[in-house]
CSV table of N, CA and C in Angstrom, one decimal:
chain,number,residue,atom,x,y,z
A,761,MET,N,104.3,69.5,102.3
A,761,MET,CA,104.8,70.7,101.4
A,761,MET,C,105.2,70.2,100.2
A,762,PRO,N,105.0,70.8,99.4
A,762,PRO,CA,105.5,70.8,98.3
A,762,PRO,C,107.3,70.9,98.1
A,763,TRP,N,107.6,70.3,96.6
A,763,TRP,CA,108.8,71.1,96.3
A,763,TRP,C,108.4,71.9,94.9
A,764,TYR,N,109.4,73.3,94.3
A,764,TYR,CA,108.8,73.8,93.8
A,764,TYR,C,110.7,73.8,93.3
A,765,GLN,N,110.2,73.2,91.8
A,765,GLN,CA,111.6,72.7,90.8
A,765,GLN,C,111.6,74.0,89.9
A,766,PHE,N,112.2,75.0,89.9
A,766,PHE,CA,112.4,76.4,89.1
A,766,PHE,C,112.6,75.7,87.6
A,767,ILE,N,112.2,76.3,86.8
A,767,ILE,CA,112.1,76.4,85.2
A,767,ILE,C,113.3,77.2,84.2
A,768,ASN,N,114.3,77.2,83.6
A,768,ASN,CA,114.7,78.8,83.5
A,768,ASN,C,115.9,78.8,84.0
A,769,ASN,N,116.2,78.3,84.9
A,769,ASN,CA,116.4,79.2,85.9
A,769,ASN,C,116.3,80.9,85.8
A,770,GLU,N,114.4,80.6,86.2
A,770,GLU,CA,113.9,81.9,86.3
A,770,GLU,C,114.2,82.3,87.9
A,771,LEU,N,113.7,81.4,88.7
A,771,LEU,CA,113.8,81.5,90.3
A,771,LEU,C,112.7,83.3,90.5
A,772,ASP,N,111.3,82.9,89.4
A,772,ASP,CA,110.3,84.1,90.2
A,772,ASP,C,109.3,83.0,91.0
A,773,ILE,N,109.3,82.8,92.0
A,773,ILE,CA,108.5,82.5,92.4
A,773,ILE,C,106.9,82.9,92.2
A,774,CYS,N,106.8,84.1,92.0
A,774,CYS,CA,105.4,84.8,91.7
A,774,CYS,C,104.8,83.8,90.4
A,775,ASP,N,105.8,83.4,89.7
A,775,ASP,CA,104.9,83.3,87.9
A,775,ASP,C,105.4,82.0,88.4
A,776,PRO,N,103.7,81.1,88.4
A,776,PRO,CA,103.8,79.4,88.4
A,776,PRO,C,104.7,78.9,87.1
A,777,ASN,N,104.7,79.4,85.6
A,777,ASN,CA,105.0,79.3,84.7
A,777,ASN,C,107.1,78.9,85.0
A,778,SER,N,107.1,79.8,85.9
A,778,SER,CA,108.8,79.3,86.3
A,778,SER,C,109.0,78.0,87.1
A,779,TYR,N,108.4,77.6,87.6
A,779,TYR,CA,108.8,76.4,88.6
A,779,TYR,C,108.0,75.2,88.1
A,780,GLN,N,107.6,74.1,88.4
A,780,GLN,CA,106.9,72.7,88.5
A,780,GLN,C,106.9,72.2,90.1
A,781,LEU,N,105.9,71.8,90.2
A,781,LEU,CA,105.4,71.5,91.2
A,781,LEU,C,105.8,70.0,91.9
A,782,LEU,N,106.2,69.4,92.7
A,782,LEU,CA,107.0,68.1,92.4
A,782,LEU,C,106.1,67.4,93.9
A,783,GLU,N,106.1,66.2,94.1
A,783,GLU,CA,105.7,65.5,95.4
A,783,GLU,C,107.0,65.0,96.6
A,784,GLN,N,107.8,64.6,95.6
A,784,GLN,CA,109.0,64.2,95.9
A,784,GLN,C,110.2,65.2,95.6
A,785,ALA,N,111.2,65.0,96.3
A,785,ALA,CA,112.5,66.3,96.0
A,785,ALA,C,113.3,65.4,95.0
A,786,PRO,N,113.1,66.7,93.9
A,786,PRO,CA,113.9,66.1,93.0
A,786,PRO,C,115.6,65.8,92.8
A,787,ALA,N,115.9,64.7,91.9
A,787,ALA,CA,117.3,64.6,92.3
A,787,ALA,C,118.1,65.6,91.5
A,788,SER,N,118.9,65.6,92.1
A,788,SER,CA,120.1,67.3,92.0
A,788,SER,C,121.5,66.6,92.3
A,789,ALA,N,122.7,67.5,91.5
A,789,ALA,CA,124.0,66.8,92.4
A,789,ALA,C,124.0,68.7,93.1
A,790,ASN,N,125.2,68.7,93.8
A,790,ASN,CA,126.0,69.7,94.5
A,790,ASN,C,126.6,70.8,93.0
A,791,GLY,N,126.0,71.9,93.4
A,791,GLY,CA,126.3,72.9,92.9
A,791,GLY,C,126.0,74.7,92.8
A,792,PRO,N,126.6,75.2,92.0
A,792,PRO,CA,126.5,77.2,91.8
A,792,PRO,C,124.7,77.5,92.1
A,793,TYR,N,123.7,76.5,91.6
A,793,TYR,CA,122.9,77.2,90.9
A,793,TYR,C,122.1,76.2,91.8
A,794,LEU,N,120.9,76.9,92.2
A,794,LEU,CA,119.4,76.8,92.5
A,794,LEU,C,118.5,75.9,91.6
A,795,CYS,N,118.1,75.0,92.1
A,795,CYS,CA,117.3,74.2,91.4
A,795,CYS,C,115.8,73.8,92.3
A,796,ALA,N,115.6,73.9,93.9
A,796,ALA,CA,114.5,73.6,94.1
A,796,ALA,C,114.2,73.9,95.2
A,797,ILE,N,113.1,74.5,95.5
A,797,ILE,CA,113.0,74.7,97.0
A,797,ILE,C,112.1,73.6,97.8
A,798,PHE,N,111.7,73.2,98.8
A,798,PHE,CA,110.7,73.2,99.5
A,798,PHE,C,109.8,73.4,100.8
A,799,ALA,N,108.7,74.7,100.5
A,799,ALA,CA,107.9,75.0,101.1
A,799,ALA,C,106.4,75.0,101.4
A,800,ASP,N,106.0,75.8,102.3
A,800,ASP,CA,104.2,75.2,102.5
A,800,ASP,C,104.0,76.8,100.9
A,801,GLU,N,102.6,75.5,100.8
A,801,GLU,CA,102.1,76.7,99.9
A,801,GLU,C,101.1,78.4,100.2
A,802,ILE,N,101.2,78.9,99.9
A,802,ILE,CA,100.2,80.0,100.5
A,802,ILE,C,98.5,79.5,100.2
A,803,PRO,N,98.0,79.3,101.7
A,803,PRO,CA,97.1,79.0,101.9
A,803,PRO,C,95.6,79.5,100.5
A,804,ASN,N,94.5,78.6,100.3
A,804,ASN,CA,94.1,78.8,99.2
A,804,ASN,C,94.4,79.8,98.1
A,805,ASP,N,95.7,79.6,97.2
A,805,ASP,CA,95.5,79.9,96.5
A,805,ASP,C,95.5,79.1,95.2
A,806,PRO,N,94.8,79.2,94.4
A,806,PRO,CA,94.8,78.1,93.9
A,806,PRO,C,95.7,77.6,92.5
A,807,GLU,N,97.0,78.8,92.6
A,807,GLU,CA,98.1,78.2,91.7
A,807,GLU,C,99.1,77.6,92.6
A,808,ARG,N,98.8,77.3,94.0
A,808,ARG,CA,99.7,77.1,94.8
A,808,ARG,C,101.5,77.3,95.1
A,809,LYS,N,101.1,78.8,94.9
A,809,LYS,CA,102.4,79.1,94.7
A,809,LYS,C,103.0,79.5,96.6
A,810,PRO,N,104.8,79.1,96.0
A,810,PRO,CA,105.0,78.8,97.6
A,810,PRO,C,105.0,79.8,98.4
A,811,ASP,N,104.9,80.1,99.7
A,811,ASP,CA,104.7,80.7,100.9
A,811,ASP,C,105.9,81.0,101.4
A,812,ILE,N,106.5,81.8,100.9
A,812,ILE,CA,107.7,82.2,100.9
A,812,ILE,C,108.3,83.4,102.6
A,813,GLU,N,107.2,83.7,102.8
A,813,GLU,CA,107.4,84.8,104.1
A,813,GLU,C,106.1,83.6,105.4
A,814,GLY,N,105.7,82.8,104.6
A,814,GLY,CA,105.0,81.7,105.8
A,814,GLY,C,105.9,81.0,106.5
A,815,THR,N,106.7,80.3,105.5
A,815,THR,CA,107.4,79.3,105.5
A,815,THR,C,109.0,79.8,106.6
A,816,PRO,N,108.7,79.2,107.8
A,816,PRO,CA,110.2,80.2,108.9
A,816,PRO,C,111.3,80.1,108.3
A,817,GLY,N,112.5,80.9,107.8
A,817,GLY,CA,113.8,80.5,108.0
A,817,GLY,C,114.4,80.2,106.2
A,818,LEU,N,113.2,79.9,105.6
A,818,LEU,CA,113.5,79.5,103.3
A,818,LEU,C,114.5,80.4,103.0
A,819,LEU,N,113.9,82.5,103.5
A,819,LEU,CA,115.0,83.0,102.4
A,819,LEU,C,116.7,82.6,103.3
A,820,PHE,N,116.5,82.3,104.3
A,820,PHE,CA,117.9,82.1,105.1
A,820,PHE,C,118.2,81.1,104.2
A,821,TYR,N,117.5,80.0,104.1
A,821,TYR,CA,118.9,78.7,103.3
A,821,TYR,C,118.7,78.5,102.1
A,822,ILE,N,117.7,79.6,101.2
A,822,ILE,CA,118.3,80.4,99.8
A,822,ILE,C,119.3,80.9,100.0
A,823,ILE,N,119.2,81.9,100.6
A,823,ILE,CA,120.3,82.6,101.0
A,823,ILE,C,121.6,82.0,100.9
A,824,ARG,N,121.5,81.0,102.6
A,824,ARG,CA,122.9,80.8,102.3
A,824,ARG,C,123.4,79.4,101.2
A,825,ALA,N,122.5,78.7,100.4
A,825,ALA,CA,122.8,77.6,99.7
A,825,ALA,C,123.2,78.4,98.5
A,826,LEU,N,122.8,79.9,97.8
A,826,LEU,CA,123.8,80.4,96.6
A,826,LEU,C,124.8,80.9,97.2
A,827,ALA,N,125.0,81.6,98.6
A,827,ALA,CA,126.3,82.2,99.2
A,827,ALA,C,127.2,80.9,98.9
A,828,LYS,N,127.0,79.5,99.5
A,828,LYS,CA,128.0,78.6,99.6
A,828,LYS,C,128.2,77.9,97.9
A,829,GLY,N,126.9,78.0,96.9
A,829,GLY,CA,127.3,77.4,95.7
A,829,GLY,C,128.2,76.4,96.0
A,830,LYS,N,127.4,75.3,96.9
A,830,LYS,CA,127.3,74.0,96.6
A,830,LYS,C,126.9,72.8,98.0
A,831,GLY,N,126.7,71.8,98.1
A,831,GLY,CA,126.2,71.4,99.4
A,831,GLY,C,124.5,71.4,99.3
A,832,GLN,N,123.8,70.7,99.7
A,832,GLN,CA,122.2,70.6,100.1
A,832,GLN,C,121.8,71.4,101.0
A,833,PRO,N,121.7,72.7,101.6
A,833,PRO,CA,121.4,73.3,102.6
A,833,PRO,C,120.0,72.6,103.1
A,834,VAL,N,120.0,72.4,105.2
A,834,VAL,CA,119.0,71.8,105.2
A,834,VAL,C,119.2,71.9,106.5
A,835,SER,N,117.6,72.0,107.4
A,835,SER,CA,117.5,72.2,108.5
A,835,SER,C,116.2,71.1,108.7
A,836,ILE,N,116.4,70.4,110.4
A,836,ILE,CA,115.5,69.7,110.9
A,836,ILE,C,114.8,69.8,112.2
A,837,PHE,N,115.3,71.3,112.0
A,837,PHE,CA,114.5,72.4,113.4
A,837,PHE,C,113.2,72.8,113.5
A,838,PRO,N,111.9,72.4,114.2
A,838,PRO,CA,110.8,72.9,114.2
A,838,PRO,C,110.7,74.7,114.2
A,839,PRO,N,110.1,74.8,112.6
A,839,PRO,CA,108.5,74.4,112.9
A,839,PRO,C,108.2,73.7,111.9
A,840,VAL,N,109.3,73.4,110.5
A,840,VAL,CA,109.2,72.8,109.8
A,840,VAL,C,110.3,72.3,109.1
A,841,PRO,N,110.8,71.1,108.5
A,841,PRO,CA,112.0,71.3,107.8
A,841,PRO,C,111.7,71.7,106.7
A,842,LEU,N,113.7,72.1,106.7
A,842,LEU,CA,113.3,73.1,105.1
A,842,LEU,C,114.6,72.5,104.7
A,843,GLU,N,114.4,72.7,103.4
A,843,GLU,CA,115.6,72.1,102.7
A,843,GLU,C,115.8,72.7,101.4
A,844,VAL,N,116.6,73.3,100.5
A,844,VAL,CA,116.8,73.6,99.2
A,844,VAL,C,118.0,72.6,98.4
A,845,ARG,N,117.5,72.6,97.1
A,845,ARG,CA,118.3,71.8,96.1
A,845,ARG,C,119.3,72.8,95.2
A,846,MET,N,120.6,72.2,94.9
A,846,MET,CA,121.6,73.1,94.3
A,846,MET,C,122.0,71.6,92.7
A,847,SER,N,122.3,72.4,91.6
A,847,SER,CA,122.6,71.4,91.2
A,847,SER,C,123.4,72.7,90.5
A,848,GLU,N,124.3,71.4,89.5
A,848,GLU,CA,125.6,71.5,88.9
A,848,GLU,C,125.0,72.7,87.2
A,849,PHE,N,123.8,72.8,86.9
A,849,PHE,CA,123.9,73.1,85.7
A,849,PHE,C,122.2,73.9,86.2
A,850,PRO,N,122.4,75.5,85.5
A,850,PRO,CA,121.2,76.2,85.4
A,850,PRO,C,120.2,75.7,84.6
A,851,ALA,N,119.1,75.5,85.3
A,851,ALA,CA,118.0,75.2,84.3
A,851,ALA,C,117.6,75.5,83.2
A,852,ALA,N,117.6,74.4,82.4
A,852,ALA,CA,117.1,75.2,81.1
A,852,ALA,C,116.4,74.4,80.3
A,853,GLY,N,115.2,74.9,79.6
A,853,GLY,CA,113.7,74.6,79.0
A,853,GLY,C,113.0,73.9,79.7
A,854,SER,N,113.2,72.7,80.6
A,854,SER,CA,112.1,72.5,81.6
A,854,SER,C,112.7,71.0,82.0
A,855,ILE,N,111.7,70.7,82.7
A,855,ILE,CA,112.5,69.9,83.5
A,855,ILE,C,112.9,68.2,83.5
A,856,GLU,N,112.4,68.5,82.5
A,856,GLU,CA,112.9,67.5,82.2
A,856,GLU,C,113.6,67.2,80.7
A,857,ASN,N,114.6,68.6,80.1
A,857,ASN,CA,115.5,68.4,80.1
A,857,ASN,C,116.5,69.2,80.8
A,858,ASN,N,116.3,69.6,81.9
A,858,ASN,CA,117.2,69.8,82.9
A,858,ASN,C,117.7,67.8,83.5
A,859,SER,N,116.7,67.1,83.7
A,859,SER,CA,117.6,65.9,84.3
A,859,SER,C,117.9,65.2,83.5
A,860,GLU,N,118.3,65.4,82.7
A,860,GLU,CA,119.3,65.3,81.1
A,860,GLU,C,121.0,65.0,82.0
A,861,HIS,N,120.5,66.0,82.4
A,861,HIS,CA,121.8,66.6,83.5
A,861,HIS,C,122.6,65.3,84.4
């Protein structure tokens, strides 16, 4: 499963221009902003969009992460490990610009 790192804090998982696919977890720090999610891809999707409905429990972890505003919520329970990454700063401009924080 790839990581989906958001750009410009849009959180638009249906728009491939609002996130960047990463093979490894992005560097991040505790904070109130959702930075990235770890999810299955929609099967046979040429744009490799995240399969939110098909990744068990992912929406729960996203909601929990946003509600807490800190920490990196994670689950190691089957059927798949789940993680989200939070950041001290909202995503801005591009992934490269955001990594300077």
